[in-house]
mmCIF file of C-alpha atoms in Angstrom:
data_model
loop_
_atom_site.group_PDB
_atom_site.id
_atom_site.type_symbol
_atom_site.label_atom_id
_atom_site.label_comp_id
_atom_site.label_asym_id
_atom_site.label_seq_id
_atom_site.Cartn_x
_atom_site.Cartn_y
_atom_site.Cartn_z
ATOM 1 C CA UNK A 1 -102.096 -76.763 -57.449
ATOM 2 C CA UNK A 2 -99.856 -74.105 -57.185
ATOM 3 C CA UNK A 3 -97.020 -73.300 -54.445
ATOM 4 C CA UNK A 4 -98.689 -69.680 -54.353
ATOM 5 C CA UNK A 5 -101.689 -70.351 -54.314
ATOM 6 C CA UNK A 6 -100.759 -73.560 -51.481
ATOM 7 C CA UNK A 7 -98.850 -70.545 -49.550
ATOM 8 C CA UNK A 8 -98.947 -67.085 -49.886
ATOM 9 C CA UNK A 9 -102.608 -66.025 -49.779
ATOM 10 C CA UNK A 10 -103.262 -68.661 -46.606
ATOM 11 C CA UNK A 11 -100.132 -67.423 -44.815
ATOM 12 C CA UNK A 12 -101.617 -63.687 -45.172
ATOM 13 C CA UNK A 13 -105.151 -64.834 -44.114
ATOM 14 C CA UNK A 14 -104.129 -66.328 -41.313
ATOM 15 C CA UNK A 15 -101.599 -63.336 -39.932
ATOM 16 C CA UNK A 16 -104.634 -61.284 -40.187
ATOM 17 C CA UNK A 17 -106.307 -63.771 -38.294
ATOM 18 C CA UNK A 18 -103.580 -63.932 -36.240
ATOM 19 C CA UNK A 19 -104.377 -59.850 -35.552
ATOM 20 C CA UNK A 20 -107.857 -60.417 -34.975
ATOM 21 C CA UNK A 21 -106.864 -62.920 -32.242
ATOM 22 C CA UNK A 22 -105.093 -59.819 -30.447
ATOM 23 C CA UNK A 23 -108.284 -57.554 -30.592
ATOM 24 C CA UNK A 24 -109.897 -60.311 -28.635
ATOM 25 C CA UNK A 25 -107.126 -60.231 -26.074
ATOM 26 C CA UNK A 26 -107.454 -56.534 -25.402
ATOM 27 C CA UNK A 27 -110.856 -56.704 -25.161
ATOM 28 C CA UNK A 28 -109.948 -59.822 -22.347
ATOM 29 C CA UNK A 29 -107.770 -58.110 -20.352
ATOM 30 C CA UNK A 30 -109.803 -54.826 -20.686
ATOM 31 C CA UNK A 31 -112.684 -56.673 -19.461
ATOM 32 C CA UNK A 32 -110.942 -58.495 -16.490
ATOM 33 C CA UNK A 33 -109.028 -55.015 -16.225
ATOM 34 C CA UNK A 34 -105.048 -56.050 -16.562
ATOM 35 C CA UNK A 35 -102.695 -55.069 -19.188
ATOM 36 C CA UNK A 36 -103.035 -56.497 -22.139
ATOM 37 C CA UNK A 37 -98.940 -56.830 -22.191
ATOM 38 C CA UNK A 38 -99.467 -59.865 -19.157
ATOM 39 C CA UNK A 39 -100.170 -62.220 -22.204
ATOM 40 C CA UNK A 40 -96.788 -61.159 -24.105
ATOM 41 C CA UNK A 41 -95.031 -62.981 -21.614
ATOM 42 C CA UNK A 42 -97.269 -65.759 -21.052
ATOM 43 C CA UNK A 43 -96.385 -68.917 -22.194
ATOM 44 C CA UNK A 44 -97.758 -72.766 -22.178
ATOM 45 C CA UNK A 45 -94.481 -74.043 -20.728
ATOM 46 C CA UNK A 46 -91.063 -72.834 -18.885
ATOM 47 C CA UNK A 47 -89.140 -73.839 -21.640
ATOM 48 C CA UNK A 48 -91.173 -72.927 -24.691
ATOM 49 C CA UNK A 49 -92.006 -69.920 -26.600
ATOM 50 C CA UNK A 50 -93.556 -66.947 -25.056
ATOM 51 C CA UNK A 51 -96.446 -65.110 -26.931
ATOM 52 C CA UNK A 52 -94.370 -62.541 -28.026
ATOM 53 C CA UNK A 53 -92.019 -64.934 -29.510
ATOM 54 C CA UNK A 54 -94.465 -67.521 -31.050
ATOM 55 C CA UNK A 55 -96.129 -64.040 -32.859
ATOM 56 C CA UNK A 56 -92.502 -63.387 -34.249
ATOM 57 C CA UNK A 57 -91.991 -67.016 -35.163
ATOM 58 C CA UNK A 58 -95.464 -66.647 -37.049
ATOM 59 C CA UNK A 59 -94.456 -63.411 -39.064
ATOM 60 C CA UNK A 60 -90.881 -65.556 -39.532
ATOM 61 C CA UNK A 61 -92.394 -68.610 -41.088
ATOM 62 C CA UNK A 62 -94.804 -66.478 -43.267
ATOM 63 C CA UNK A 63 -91.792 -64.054 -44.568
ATOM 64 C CA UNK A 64 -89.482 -66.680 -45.081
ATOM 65 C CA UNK A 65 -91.869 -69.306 -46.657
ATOM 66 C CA UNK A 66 -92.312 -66.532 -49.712
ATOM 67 C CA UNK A 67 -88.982 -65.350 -49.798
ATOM 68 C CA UNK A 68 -87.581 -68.977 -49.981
ATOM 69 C CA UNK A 69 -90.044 -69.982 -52.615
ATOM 70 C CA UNK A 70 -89.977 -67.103 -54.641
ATOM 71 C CA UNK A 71 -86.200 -66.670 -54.100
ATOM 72 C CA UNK A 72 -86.199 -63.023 -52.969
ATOM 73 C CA UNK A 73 -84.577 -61.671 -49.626
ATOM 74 C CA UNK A 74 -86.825 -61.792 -46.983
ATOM 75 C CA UNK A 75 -86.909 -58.535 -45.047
ATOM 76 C CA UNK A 76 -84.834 -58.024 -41.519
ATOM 77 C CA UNK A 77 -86.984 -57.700 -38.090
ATOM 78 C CA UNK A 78 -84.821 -58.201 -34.910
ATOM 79 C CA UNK A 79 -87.075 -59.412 -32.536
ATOM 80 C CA UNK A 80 -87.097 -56.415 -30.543
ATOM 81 C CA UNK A 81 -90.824 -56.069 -30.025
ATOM 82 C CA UNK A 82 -91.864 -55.641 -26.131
ATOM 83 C CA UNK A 83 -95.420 -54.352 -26.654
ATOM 84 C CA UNK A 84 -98.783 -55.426 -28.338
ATOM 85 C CA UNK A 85 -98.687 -52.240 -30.661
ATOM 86 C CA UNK A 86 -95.058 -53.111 -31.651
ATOM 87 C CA UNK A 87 -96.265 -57.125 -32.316
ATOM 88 C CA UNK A 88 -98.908 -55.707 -34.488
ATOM 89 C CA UNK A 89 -96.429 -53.627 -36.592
ATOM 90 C CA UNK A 90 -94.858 -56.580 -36.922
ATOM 91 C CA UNK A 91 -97.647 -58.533 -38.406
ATOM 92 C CA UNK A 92 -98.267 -55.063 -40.610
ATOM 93 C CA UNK A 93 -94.708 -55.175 -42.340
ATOM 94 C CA UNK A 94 -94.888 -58.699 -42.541
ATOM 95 C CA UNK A 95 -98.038 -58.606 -44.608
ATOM 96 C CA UNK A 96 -97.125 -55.718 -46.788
ATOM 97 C CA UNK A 97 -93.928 -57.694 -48.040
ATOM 98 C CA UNK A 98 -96.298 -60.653 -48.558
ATOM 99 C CA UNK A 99 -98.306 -58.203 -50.915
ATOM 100 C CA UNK A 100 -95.156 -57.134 -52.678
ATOM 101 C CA UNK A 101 -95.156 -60.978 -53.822
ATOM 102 C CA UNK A 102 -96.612 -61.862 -56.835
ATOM 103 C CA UNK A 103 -97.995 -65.348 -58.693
ATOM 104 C CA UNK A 104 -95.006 -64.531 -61.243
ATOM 105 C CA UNK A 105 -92.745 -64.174 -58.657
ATOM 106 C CA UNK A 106 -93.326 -67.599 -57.894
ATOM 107 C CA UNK A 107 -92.906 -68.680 -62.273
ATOM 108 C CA UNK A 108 -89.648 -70.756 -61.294
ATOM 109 C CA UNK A 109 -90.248 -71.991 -57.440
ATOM 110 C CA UNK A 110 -91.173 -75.663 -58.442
ATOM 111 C CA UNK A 111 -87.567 -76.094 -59.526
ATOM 112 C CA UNK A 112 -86.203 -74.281 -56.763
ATOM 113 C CA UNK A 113 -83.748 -75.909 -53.774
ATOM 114 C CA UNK A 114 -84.567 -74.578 -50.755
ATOM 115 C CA UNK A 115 -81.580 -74.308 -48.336
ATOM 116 C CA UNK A 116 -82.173 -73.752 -44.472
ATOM 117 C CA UNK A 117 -79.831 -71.914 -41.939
ATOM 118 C CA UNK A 118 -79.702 -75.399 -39.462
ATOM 119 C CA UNK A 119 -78.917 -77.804 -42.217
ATOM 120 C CA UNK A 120 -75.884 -76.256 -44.453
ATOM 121 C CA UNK A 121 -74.975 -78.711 -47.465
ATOM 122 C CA UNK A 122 -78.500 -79.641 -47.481
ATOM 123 C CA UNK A 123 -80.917 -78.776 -49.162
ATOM 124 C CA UNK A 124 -84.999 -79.607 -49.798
ATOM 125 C CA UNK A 125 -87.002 -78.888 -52.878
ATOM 126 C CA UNK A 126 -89.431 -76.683 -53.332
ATOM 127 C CA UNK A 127 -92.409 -78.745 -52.517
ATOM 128 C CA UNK A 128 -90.921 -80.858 -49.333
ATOM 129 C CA UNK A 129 -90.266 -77.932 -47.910
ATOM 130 C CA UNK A 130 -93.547 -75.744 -48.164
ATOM 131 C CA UNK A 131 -95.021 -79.581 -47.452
ATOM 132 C CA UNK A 132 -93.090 -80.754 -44.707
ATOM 133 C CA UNK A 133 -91.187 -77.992 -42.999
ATOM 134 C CA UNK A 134 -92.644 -74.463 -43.980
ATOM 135 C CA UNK A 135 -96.583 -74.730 -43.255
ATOM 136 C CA UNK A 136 -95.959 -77.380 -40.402
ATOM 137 C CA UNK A 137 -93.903 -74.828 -38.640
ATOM 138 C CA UNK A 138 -95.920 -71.885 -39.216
ATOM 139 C CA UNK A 139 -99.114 -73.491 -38.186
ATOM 140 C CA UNK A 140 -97.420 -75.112 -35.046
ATOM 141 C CA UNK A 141 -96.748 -71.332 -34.056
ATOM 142 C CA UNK A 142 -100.215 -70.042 -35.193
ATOM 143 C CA UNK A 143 -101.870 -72.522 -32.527
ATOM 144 C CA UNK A 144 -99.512 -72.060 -29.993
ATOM 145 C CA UNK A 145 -100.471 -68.354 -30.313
ATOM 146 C CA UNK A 146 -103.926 -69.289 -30.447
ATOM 147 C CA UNK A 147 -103.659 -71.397 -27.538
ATOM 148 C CA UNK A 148 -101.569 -69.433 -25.150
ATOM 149 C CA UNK A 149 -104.760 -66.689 -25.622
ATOM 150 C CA UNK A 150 -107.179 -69.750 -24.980
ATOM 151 C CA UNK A 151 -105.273 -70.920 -22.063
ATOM 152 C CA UNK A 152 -105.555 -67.438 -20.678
ATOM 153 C CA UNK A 153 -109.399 -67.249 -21.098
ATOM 154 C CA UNK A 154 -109.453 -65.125 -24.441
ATOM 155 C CA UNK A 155 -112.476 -65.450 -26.391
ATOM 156 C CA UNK A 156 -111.018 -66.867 -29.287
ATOM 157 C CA UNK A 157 -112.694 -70.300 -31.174
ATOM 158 C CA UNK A 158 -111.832 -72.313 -34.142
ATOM 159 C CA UNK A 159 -114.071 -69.973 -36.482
ATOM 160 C CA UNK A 160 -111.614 -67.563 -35.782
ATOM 161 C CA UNK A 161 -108.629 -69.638 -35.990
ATOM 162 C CA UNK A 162 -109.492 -71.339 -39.791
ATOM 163 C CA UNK A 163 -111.347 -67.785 -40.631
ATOM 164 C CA UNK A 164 -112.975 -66.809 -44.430
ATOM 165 C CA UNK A 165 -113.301 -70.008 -46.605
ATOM 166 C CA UNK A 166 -114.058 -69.472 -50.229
ATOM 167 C CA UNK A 167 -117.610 -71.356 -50.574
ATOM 168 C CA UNK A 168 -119.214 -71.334 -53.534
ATOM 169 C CA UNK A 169 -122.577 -72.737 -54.178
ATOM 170 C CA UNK A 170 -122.708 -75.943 -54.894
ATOM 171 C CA UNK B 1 -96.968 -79.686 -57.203
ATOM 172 C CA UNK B 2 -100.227 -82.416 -56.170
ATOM 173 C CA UNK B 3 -102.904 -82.509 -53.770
ATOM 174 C CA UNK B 4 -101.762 -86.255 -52.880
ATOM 175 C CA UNK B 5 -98.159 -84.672 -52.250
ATOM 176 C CA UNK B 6 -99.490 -81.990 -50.310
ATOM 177 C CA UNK B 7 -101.713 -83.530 -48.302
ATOM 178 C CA UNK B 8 -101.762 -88.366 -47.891
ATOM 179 C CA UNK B 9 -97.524 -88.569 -47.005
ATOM 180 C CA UNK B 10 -97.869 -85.447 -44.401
ATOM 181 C CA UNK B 11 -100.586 -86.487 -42.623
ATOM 182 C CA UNK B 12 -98.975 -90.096 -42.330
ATOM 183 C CA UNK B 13 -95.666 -88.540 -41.082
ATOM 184 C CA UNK B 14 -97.404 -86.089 -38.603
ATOM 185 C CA UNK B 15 -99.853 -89.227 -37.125
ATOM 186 C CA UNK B 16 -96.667 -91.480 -36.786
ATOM 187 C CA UNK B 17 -94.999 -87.976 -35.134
ATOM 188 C CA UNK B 18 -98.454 -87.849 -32.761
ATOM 189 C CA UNK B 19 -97.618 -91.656 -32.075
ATOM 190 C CA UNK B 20 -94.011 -90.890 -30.974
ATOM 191 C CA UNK B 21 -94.812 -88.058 -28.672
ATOM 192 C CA UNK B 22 -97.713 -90.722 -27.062
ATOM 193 C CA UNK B 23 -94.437 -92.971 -26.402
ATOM 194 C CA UNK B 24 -92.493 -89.686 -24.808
ATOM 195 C CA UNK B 25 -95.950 -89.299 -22.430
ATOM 196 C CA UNK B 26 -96.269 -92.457 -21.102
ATOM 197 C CA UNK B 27 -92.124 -92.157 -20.618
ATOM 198 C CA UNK B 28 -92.981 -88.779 -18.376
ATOM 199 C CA UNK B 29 -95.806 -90.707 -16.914
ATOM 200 C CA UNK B 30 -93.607 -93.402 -15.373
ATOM 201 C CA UNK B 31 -90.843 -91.192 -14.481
ATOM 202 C CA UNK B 32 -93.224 -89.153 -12.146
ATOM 203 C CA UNK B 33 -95.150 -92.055 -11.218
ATOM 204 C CA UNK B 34 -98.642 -91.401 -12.975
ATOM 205 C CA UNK B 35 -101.193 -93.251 -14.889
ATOM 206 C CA UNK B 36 -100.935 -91.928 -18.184
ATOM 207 C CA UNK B 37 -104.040 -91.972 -18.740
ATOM 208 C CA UNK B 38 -104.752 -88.691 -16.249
ATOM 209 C CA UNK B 39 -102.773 -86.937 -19.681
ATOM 210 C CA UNK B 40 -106.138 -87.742 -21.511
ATOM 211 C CA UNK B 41 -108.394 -85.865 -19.589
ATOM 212 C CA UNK B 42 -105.923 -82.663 -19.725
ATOM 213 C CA UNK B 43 -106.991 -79.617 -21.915
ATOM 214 C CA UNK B 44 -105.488 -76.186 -21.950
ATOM 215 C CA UNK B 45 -108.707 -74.367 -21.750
ATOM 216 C CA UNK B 46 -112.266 -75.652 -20.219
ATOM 217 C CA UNK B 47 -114.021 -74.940 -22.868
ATOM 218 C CA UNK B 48 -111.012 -76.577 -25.175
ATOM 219 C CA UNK B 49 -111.058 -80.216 -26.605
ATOM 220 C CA UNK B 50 -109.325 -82.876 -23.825
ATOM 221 C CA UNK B 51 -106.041 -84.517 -25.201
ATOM 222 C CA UNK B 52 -107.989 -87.472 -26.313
ATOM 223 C CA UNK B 53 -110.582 -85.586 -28.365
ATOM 224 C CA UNK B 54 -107.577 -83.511 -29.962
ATOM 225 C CA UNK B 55 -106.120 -87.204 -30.929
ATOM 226 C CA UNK B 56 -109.713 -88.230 -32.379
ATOM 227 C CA UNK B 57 -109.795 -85.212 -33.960
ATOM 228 C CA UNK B 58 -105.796 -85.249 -35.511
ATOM 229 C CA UNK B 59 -107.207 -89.082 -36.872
ATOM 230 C CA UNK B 60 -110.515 -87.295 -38.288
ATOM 231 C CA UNK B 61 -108.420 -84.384 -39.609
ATOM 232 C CA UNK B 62 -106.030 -86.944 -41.711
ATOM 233 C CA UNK B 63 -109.161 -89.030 -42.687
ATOM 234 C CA UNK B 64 -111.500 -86.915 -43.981
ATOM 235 C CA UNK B 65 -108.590 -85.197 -46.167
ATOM 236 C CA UNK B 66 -108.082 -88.395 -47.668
ATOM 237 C CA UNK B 67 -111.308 -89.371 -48.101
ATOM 238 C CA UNK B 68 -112.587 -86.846 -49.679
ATOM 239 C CA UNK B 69 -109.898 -85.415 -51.993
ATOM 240 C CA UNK B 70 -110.061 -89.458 -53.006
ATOM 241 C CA UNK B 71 -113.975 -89.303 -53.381
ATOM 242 C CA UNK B 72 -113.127 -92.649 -51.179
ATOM 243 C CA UNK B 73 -115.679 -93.353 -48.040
ATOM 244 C CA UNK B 74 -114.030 -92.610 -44.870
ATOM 245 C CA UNK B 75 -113.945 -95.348 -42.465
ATOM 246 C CA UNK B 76 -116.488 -94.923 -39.456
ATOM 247 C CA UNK B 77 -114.553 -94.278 -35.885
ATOM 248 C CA UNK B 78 -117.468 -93.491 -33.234
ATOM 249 C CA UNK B 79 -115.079 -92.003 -30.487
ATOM 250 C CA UNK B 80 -115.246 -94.161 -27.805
ATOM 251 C CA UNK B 81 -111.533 -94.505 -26.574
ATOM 252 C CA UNK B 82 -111.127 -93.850 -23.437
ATOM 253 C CA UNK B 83 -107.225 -95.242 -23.069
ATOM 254 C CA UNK B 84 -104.214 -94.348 -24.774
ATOM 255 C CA UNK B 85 -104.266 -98.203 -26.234
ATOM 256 C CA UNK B 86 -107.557 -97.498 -27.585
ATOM 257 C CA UNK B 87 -105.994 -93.848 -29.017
ATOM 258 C CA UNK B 88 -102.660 -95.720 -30.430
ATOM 259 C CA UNK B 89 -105.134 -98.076 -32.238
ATOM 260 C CA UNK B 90 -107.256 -95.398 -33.845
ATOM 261 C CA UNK B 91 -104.025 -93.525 -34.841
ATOM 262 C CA UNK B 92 -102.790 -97.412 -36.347
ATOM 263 C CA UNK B 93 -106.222 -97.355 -37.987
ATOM 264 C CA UNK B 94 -106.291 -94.226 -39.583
ATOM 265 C CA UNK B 95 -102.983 -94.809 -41.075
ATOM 266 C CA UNK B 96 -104.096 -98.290 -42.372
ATOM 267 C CA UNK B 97 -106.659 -96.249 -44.072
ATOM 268 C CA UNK B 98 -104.355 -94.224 -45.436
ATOM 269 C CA UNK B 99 -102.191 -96.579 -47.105
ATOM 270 C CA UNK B 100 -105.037 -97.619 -48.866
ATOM 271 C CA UNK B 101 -105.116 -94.457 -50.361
ATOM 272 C CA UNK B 102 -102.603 -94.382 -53.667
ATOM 273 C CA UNK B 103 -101.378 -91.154 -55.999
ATOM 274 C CA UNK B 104 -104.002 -92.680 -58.743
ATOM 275 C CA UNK B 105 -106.603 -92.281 -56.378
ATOM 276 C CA UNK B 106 -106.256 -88.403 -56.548
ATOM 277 C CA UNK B 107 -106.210 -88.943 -60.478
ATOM 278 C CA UNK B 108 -109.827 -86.823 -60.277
ATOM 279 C CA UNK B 109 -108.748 -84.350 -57.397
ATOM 280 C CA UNK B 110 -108.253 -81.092 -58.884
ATOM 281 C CA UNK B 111 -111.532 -80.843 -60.725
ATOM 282 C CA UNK B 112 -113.537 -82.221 -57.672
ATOM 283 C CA UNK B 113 -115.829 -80.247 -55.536
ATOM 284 C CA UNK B 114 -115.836 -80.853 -51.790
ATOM 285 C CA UNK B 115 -118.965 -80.127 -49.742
ATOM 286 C CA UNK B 116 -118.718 -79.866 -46.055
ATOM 287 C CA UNK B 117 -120.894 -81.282 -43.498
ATOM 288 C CA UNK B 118 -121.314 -77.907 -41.520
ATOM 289 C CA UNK B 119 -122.044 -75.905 -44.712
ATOM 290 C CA UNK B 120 -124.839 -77.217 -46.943
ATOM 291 C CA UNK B 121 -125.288 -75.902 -50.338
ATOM 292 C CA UNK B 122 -122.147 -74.867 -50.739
ATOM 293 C CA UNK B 123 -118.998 -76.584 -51.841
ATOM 294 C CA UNK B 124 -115.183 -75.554 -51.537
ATOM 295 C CA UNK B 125 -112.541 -76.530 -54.522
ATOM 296 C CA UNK B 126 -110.246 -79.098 -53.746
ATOM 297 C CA UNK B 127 -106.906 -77.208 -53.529
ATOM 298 C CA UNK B 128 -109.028 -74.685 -51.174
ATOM 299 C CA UNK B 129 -110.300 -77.296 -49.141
ATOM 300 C CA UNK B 130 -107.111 -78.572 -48.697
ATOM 301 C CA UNK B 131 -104.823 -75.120 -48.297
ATOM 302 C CA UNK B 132 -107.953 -72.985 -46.394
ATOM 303 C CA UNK B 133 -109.649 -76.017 -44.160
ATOM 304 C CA UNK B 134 -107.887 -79.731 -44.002
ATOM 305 C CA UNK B 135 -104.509 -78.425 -43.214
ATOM 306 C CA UNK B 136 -104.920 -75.810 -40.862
ATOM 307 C CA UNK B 137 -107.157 -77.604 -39.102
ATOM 308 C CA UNK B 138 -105.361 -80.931 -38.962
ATOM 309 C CA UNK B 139 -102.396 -78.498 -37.858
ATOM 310 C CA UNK B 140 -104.658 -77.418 -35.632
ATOM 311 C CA UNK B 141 -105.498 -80.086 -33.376
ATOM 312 C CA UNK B 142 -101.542 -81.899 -34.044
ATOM 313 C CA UNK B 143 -100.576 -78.680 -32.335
ATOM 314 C CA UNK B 144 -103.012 -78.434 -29.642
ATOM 315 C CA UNK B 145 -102.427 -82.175 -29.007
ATOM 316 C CA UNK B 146 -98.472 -81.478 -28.197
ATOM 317 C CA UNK B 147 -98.914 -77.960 -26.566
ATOM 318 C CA UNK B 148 -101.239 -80.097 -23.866
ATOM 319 C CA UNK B 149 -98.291 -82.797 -23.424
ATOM 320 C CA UNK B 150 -96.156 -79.682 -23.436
ATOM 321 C CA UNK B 151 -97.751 -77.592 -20.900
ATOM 322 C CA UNK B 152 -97.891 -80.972 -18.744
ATOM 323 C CA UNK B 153 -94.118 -81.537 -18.544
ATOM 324 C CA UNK B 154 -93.960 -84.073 -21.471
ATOM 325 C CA UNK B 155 -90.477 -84.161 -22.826
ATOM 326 C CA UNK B 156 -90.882 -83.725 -26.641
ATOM 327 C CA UNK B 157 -89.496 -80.857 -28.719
ATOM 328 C CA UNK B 158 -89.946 -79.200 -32.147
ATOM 329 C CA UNK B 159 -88.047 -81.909 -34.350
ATOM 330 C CA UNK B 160 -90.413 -84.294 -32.578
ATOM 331 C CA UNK B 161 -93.424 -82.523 -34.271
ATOM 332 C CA UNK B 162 -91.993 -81.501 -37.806
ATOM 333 C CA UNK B 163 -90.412 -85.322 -38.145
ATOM 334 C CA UNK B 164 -87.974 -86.111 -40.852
ATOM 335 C CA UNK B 165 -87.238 -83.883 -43.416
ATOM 336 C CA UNK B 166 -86.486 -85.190 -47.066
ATOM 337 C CA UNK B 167 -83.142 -83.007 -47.415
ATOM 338 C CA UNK B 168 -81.056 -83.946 -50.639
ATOM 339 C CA UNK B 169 -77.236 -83.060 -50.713
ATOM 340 C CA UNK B 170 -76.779 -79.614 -52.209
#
């Protein structure tokens, strides 16, 4: 198995799930007529993530995860995002620097050390950290999104979380 | 990089991580003067698994990986715990299955074909099994598990879930 294909194709199906997730939480708040921006804020507990910021963590994780293992600079976004239309360009550029990565970008990642911002002087290979660090993370934010909609009475379910899976017949 | 890297040492790290945050629970518990066990009932959603069917379902999730990138029978577990022992000895019983499961069991993995119980007919790869369905999905409920001891004032924080990292010196 390769670290592209164990990375960069799931990491862009699940943003656009991720995207879906927000046309079902307009749809919510249009239906129980509030602002859709109430959920932004929302959050599962005082001192974690808000929406907003678990959708930036997701676009984070998914940006740096292909940067790191293809060893290209990963693009800036300052967090400044304050509505739904501005999360959703997020998840946009996000996806179109994930399409600006290729399989060959990816020819030397196995051999690659993977250096983090929090541990300096350390360092993880390529593997242990898309294994143990990179998809962890990014799927701990994915479901916190998801469940800060559910919590909030979006109609959002587990189809929609895991999303197109490439059956073929047996 | 190999499916048994990807997949049998995570899920043991993350179940001994969902272990550790049952120890932090029972900690809040007796702070505040609770039976722990009112955690189990707790969901974020009505229509959203209760904290013990998200731990059945983290144990399934690890399991069923296993088992079937192995082409090894999964152990039956009929669901029937209704206390946090009970839950902590499912969790110590998945992970005893999981030791049983070695590197030269996944000798076979890459060329095997996994059928799912929910789709008939049709089977997935292995490496898309494992990068579209097993890990999200065990990700999934690991996450859902913590955001309900989260969202009930359970102390635990992101290193608790990601665990130890294997950094090397750079």
């Amino acid at each position: 198995m390769s670290l592209y294909q164990a990375s960069v194709p799931q990491l862009k199906k699940m943003l656009n799930n991720l995207d879906k997730w927000l046309d079902a939480a307009v749809a919510h708040a249009t239906k129980k007529s509030f602002e859709p921006s109430v959920l932004l804020v929302a959050r599962l507990a005082p001192d974690q993530y808000s929406l907003t910021r678990q959708i930036q963590a997701c676009c984070d994780g998914a940006k740096f995860t292909a940067a790191r293992l293809a060893g290209k600079e990963a693009p800036k976004h300052p967090d400044t995002e304050t509505t739904l239309d501005e999360l959703r360009a997020r998840i946009r550029s996000t996806l179109e620097f994930l399409d600006t990565i290729t399989e060959a970008d990816f020819a030397d990642a196995k051999g690659r050390m993977i250096a983090l911002p929090f541990m300096p002087g350390k360092v993880l290979t390529a593997a242990d950290y898309l294994n143990e660090m990179a998809l962890p993370n990014f799927y701990f934010h994915m479901t916190t999104a998801y469940a800060i909609l559910r919590h909030n009475g979006v109609d959002v379910g587990k189809i929609a979380f895991i999303g197109s899976l490439n059956f073929r017949d047996a």
